[in-house]
mmCIF file of C-alpha atoms and ligand atoms in Angstrom:
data_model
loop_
_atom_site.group_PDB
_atom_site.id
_atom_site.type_symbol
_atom_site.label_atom_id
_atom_site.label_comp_id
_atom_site.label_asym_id
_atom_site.label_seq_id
_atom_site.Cartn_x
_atom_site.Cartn_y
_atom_site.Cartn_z
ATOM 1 C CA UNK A 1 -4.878 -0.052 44.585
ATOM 2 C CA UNK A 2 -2.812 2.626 42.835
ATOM 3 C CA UNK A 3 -3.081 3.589 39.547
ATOM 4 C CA UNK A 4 0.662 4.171 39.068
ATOM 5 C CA UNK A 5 3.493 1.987 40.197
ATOM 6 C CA UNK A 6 5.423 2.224 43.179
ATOM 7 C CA UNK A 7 8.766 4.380 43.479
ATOM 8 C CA UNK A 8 7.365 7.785 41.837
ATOM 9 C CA UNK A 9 7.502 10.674 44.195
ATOM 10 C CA UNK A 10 4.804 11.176 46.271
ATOM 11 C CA UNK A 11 3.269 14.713 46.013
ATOM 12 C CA UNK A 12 3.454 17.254 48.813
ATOM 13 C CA UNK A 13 2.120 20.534 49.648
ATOM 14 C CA UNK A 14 4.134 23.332 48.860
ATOM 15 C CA UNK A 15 6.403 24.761 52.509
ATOM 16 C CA UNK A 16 4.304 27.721 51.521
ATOM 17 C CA UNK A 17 0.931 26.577 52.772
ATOM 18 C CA UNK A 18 -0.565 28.067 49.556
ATOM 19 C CA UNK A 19 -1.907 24.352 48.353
ATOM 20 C CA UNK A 20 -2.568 22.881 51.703
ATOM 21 C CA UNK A 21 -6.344 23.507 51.538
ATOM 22 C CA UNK A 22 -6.118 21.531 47.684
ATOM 23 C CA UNK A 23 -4.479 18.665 49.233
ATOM 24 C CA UNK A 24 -6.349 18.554 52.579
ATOM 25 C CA UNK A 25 -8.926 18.578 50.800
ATOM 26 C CA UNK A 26 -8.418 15.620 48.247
ATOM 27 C CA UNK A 27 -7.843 13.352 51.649
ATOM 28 C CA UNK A 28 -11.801 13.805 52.384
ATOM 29 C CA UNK A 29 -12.768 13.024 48.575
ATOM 30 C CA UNK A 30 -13.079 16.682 47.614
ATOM 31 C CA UNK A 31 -11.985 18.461 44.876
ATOM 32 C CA UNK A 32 -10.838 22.329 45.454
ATOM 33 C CA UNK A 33 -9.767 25.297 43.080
ATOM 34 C CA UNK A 34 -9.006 28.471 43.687
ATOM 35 C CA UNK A 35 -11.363 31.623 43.632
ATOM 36 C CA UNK A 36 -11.276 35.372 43.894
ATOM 37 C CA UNK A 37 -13.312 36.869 46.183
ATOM 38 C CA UNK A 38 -12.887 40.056 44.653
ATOM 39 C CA UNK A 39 -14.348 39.305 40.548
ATOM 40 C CA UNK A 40 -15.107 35.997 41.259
ATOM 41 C CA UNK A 41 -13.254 34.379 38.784
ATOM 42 C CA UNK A 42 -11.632 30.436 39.697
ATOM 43 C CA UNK A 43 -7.540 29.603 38.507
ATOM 44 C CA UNK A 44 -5.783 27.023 38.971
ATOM 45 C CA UNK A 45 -2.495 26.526 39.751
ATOM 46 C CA UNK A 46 -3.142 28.479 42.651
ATOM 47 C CA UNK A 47 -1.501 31.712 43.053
ATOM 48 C CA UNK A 48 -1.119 34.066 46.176
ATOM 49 C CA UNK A 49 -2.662 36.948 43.669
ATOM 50 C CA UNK A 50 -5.598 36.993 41.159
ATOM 51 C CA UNK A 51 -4.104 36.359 37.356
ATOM 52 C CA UNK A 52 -7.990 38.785 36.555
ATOM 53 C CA UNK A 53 -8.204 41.540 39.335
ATOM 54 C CA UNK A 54 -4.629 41.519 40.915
ATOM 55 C CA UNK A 55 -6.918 40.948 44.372
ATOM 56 C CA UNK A 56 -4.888 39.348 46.940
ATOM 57 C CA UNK A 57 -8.522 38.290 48.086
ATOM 58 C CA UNK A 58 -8.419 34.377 47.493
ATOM 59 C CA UNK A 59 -10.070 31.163 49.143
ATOM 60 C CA UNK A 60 -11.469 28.068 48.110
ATOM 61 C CA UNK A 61 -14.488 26.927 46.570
ATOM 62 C CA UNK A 62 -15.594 22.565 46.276
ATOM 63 C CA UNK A 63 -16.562 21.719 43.082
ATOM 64 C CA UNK A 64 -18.314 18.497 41.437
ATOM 65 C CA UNK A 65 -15.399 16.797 40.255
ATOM 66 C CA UNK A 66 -16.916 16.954 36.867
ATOM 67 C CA UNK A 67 -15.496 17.842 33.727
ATOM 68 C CA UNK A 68 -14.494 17.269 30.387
ATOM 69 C CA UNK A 69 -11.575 16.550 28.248
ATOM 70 C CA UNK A 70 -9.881 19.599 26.781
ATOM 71 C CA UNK A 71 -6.789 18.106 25.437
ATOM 72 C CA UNK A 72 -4.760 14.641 26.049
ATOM 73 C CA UNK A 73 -1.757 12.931 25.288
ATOM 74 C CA UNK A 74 -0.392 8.940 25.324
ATOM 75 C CA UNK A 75 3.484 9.264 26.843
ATOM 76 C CA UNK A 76 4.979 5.735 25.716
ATOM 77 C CA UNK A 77 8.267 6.691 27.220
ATOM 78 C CA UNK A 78 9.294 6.048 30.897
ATOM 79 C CA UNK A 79 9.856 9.291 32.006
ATOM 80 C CA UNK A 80 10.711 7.849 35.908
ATOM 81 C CA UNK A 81 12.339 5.082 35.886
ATOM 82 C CA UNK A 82 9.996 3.678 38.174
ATOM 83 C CA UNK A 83 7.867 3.815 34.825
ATOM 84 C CA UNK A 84 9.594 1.221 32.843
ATOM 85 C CA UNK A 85 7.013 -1.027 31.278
ATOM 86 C CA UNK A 86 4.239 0.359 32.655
ATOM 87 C CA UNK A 87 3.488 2.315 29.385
ATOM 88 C CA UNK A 88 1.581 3.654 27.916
ATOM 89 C CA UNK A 89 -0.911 5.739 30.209
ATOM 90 C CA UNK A 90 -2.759 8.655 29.139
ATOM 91 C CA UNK A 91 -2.494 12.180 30.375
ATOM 92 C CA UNK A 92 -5.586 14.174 30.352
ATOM 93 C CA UNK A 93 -5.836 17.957 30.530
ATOM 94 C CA UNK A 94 -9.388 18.664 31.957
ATOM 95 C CA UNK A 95 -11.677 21.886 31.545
ATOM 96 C CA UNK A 96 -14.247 22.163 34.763
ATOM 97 C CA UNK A 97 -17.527 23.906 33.677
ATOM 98 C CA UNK A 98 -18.399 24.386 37.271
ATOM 99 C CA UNK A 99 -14.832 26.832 37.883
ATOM 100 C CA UNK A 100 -14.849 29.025 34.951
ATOM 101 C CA UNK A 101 -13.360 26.154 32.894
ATOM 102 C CA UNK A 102 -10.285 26.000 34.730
ATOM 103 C CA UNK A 103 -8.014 23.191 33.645
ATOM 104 C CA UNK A 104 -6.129 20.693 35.756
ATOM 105 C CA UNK A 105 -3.694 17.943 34.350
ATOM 106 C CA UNK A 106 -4.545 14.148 35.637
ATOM 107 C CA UNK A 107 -4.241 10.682 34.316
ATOM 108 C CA UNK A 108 -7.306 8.917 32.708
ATOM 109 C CA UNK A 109 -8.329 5.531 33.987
ATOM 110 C CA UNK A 110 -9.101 2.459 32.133
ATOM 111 C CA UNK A 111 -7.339 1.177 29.231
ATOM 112 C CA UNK A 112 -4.183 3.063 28.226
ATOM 113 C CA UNK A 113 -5.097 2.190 24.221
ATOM 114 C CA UNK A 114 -8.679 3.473 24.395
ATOM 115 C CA UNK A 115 -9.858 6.109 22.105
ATOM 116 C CA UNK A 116 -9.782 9.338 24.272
ATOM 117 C CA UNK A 117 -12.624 11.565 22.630
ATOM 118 C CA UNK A 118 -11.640 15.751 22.767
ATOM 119 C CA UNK A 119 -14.733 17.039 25.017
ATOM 120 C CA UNK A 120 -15.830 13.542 26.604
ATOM 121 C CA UNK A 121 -16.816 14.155 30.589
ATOM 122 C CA UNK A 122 -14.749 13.292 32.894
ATOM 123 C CA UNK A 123 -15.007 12.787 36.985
ATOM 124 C CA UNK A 124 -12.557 12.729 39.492
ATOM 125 C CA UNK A 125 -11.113 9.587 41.134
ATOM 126 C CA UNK A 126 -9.553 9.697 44.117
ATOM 127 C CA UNK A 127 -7.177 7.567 44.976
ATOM 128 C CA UNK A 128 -5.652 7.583 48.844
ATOM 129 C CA UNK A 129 -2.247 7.081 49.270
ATOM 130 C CA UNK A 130 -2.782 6.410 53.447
ATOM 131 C CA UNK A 131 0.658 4.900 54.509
ATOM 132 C CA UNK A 132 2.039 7.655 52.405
ATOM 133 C CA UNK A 133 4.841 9.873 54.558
ATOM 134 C CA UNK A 134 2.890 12.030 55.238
ATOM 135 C CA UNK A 135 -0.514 10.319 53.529
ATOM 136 C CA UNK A 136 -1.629 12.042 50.139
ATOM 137 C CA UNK A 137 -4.153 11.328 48.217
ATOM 138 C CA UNK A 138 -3.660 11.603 44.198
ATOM 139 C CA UNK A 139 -6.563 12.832 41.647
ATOM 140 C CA UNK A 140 -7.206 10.755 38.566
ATOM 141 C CA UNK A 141 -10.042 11.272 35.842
ATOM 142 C CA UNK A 142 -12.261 8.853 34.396
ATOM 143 C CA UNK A 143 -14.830 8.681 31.956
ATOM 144 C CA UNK A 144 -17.967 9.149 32.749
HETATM 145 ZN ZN1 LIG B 18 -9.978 38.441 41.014
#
């Protein structure tokens, strides 16, 4: 079942290759984010250069898929149209204690009016998208 309604654009991997190992990775129920090799540190977006050491030095490193709520918001507006009347839904910015606190943008599950509590833990749900073109699978967050 998917969270969001049909028509939105799927996501794809950038022509670059630089996200490939994010999204390959989502398709096996893992959750990725970028890491220096050089001073360690994790960021996310992912970059082709460290935003700490300026190390060109990067790979990838599987975290829980644990985290917490850093920030959220409630959209009531369509902003596809393939989103009218499916409001509201909640967009959750999410800090990950186990990469440096990193913060990736997802939507919380559940009810769209429920009280979303600043600092609450959070998981990742993955949701596969398999007769996607070609199949993606998204990241959403619940409460945990
Ligand atoms: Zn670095």
């Amino acid at each position: 079942m998917s969270y969001l309604p049909k028509g939105l654009p799927a996501p794809m991997p950038e022509n670059d290759g630089l996200d490939k190992p994010y999204w390959d990775a989502t398709r096996r129920g893992r959750l990725l984010v970028q890491h220096c090799k050089g001073c360690g540190a994790f960021q996310w977006g992912p970059e082709w250069i460290c935003h700490k050491c300026l190390s060109f030095d990067l790979d990838w490193r599987e975290v829980s898929g644990k985290g917490r709520i850093y920030s959220w918001e409630r959209p009531w507006h369509p902003v596809h149209p393939a989103l009218n009347g499916h409001g509201p839904y909640i967009v959750v910015l999410v800090e990950l204690p186990d990469a440096g606190n990193v913060r990736m943008l997802g939507n919380l599950l559940g009810d769209p009016k429920q009280d979303v509590p600043i600092g609450a833990d959070v998981e990742a749900v993955f949701e596969p998208h398999d007769d996607g073109k070609p199949p993606f699978t998204l990241v959403h967050w619940k409460l945990a």
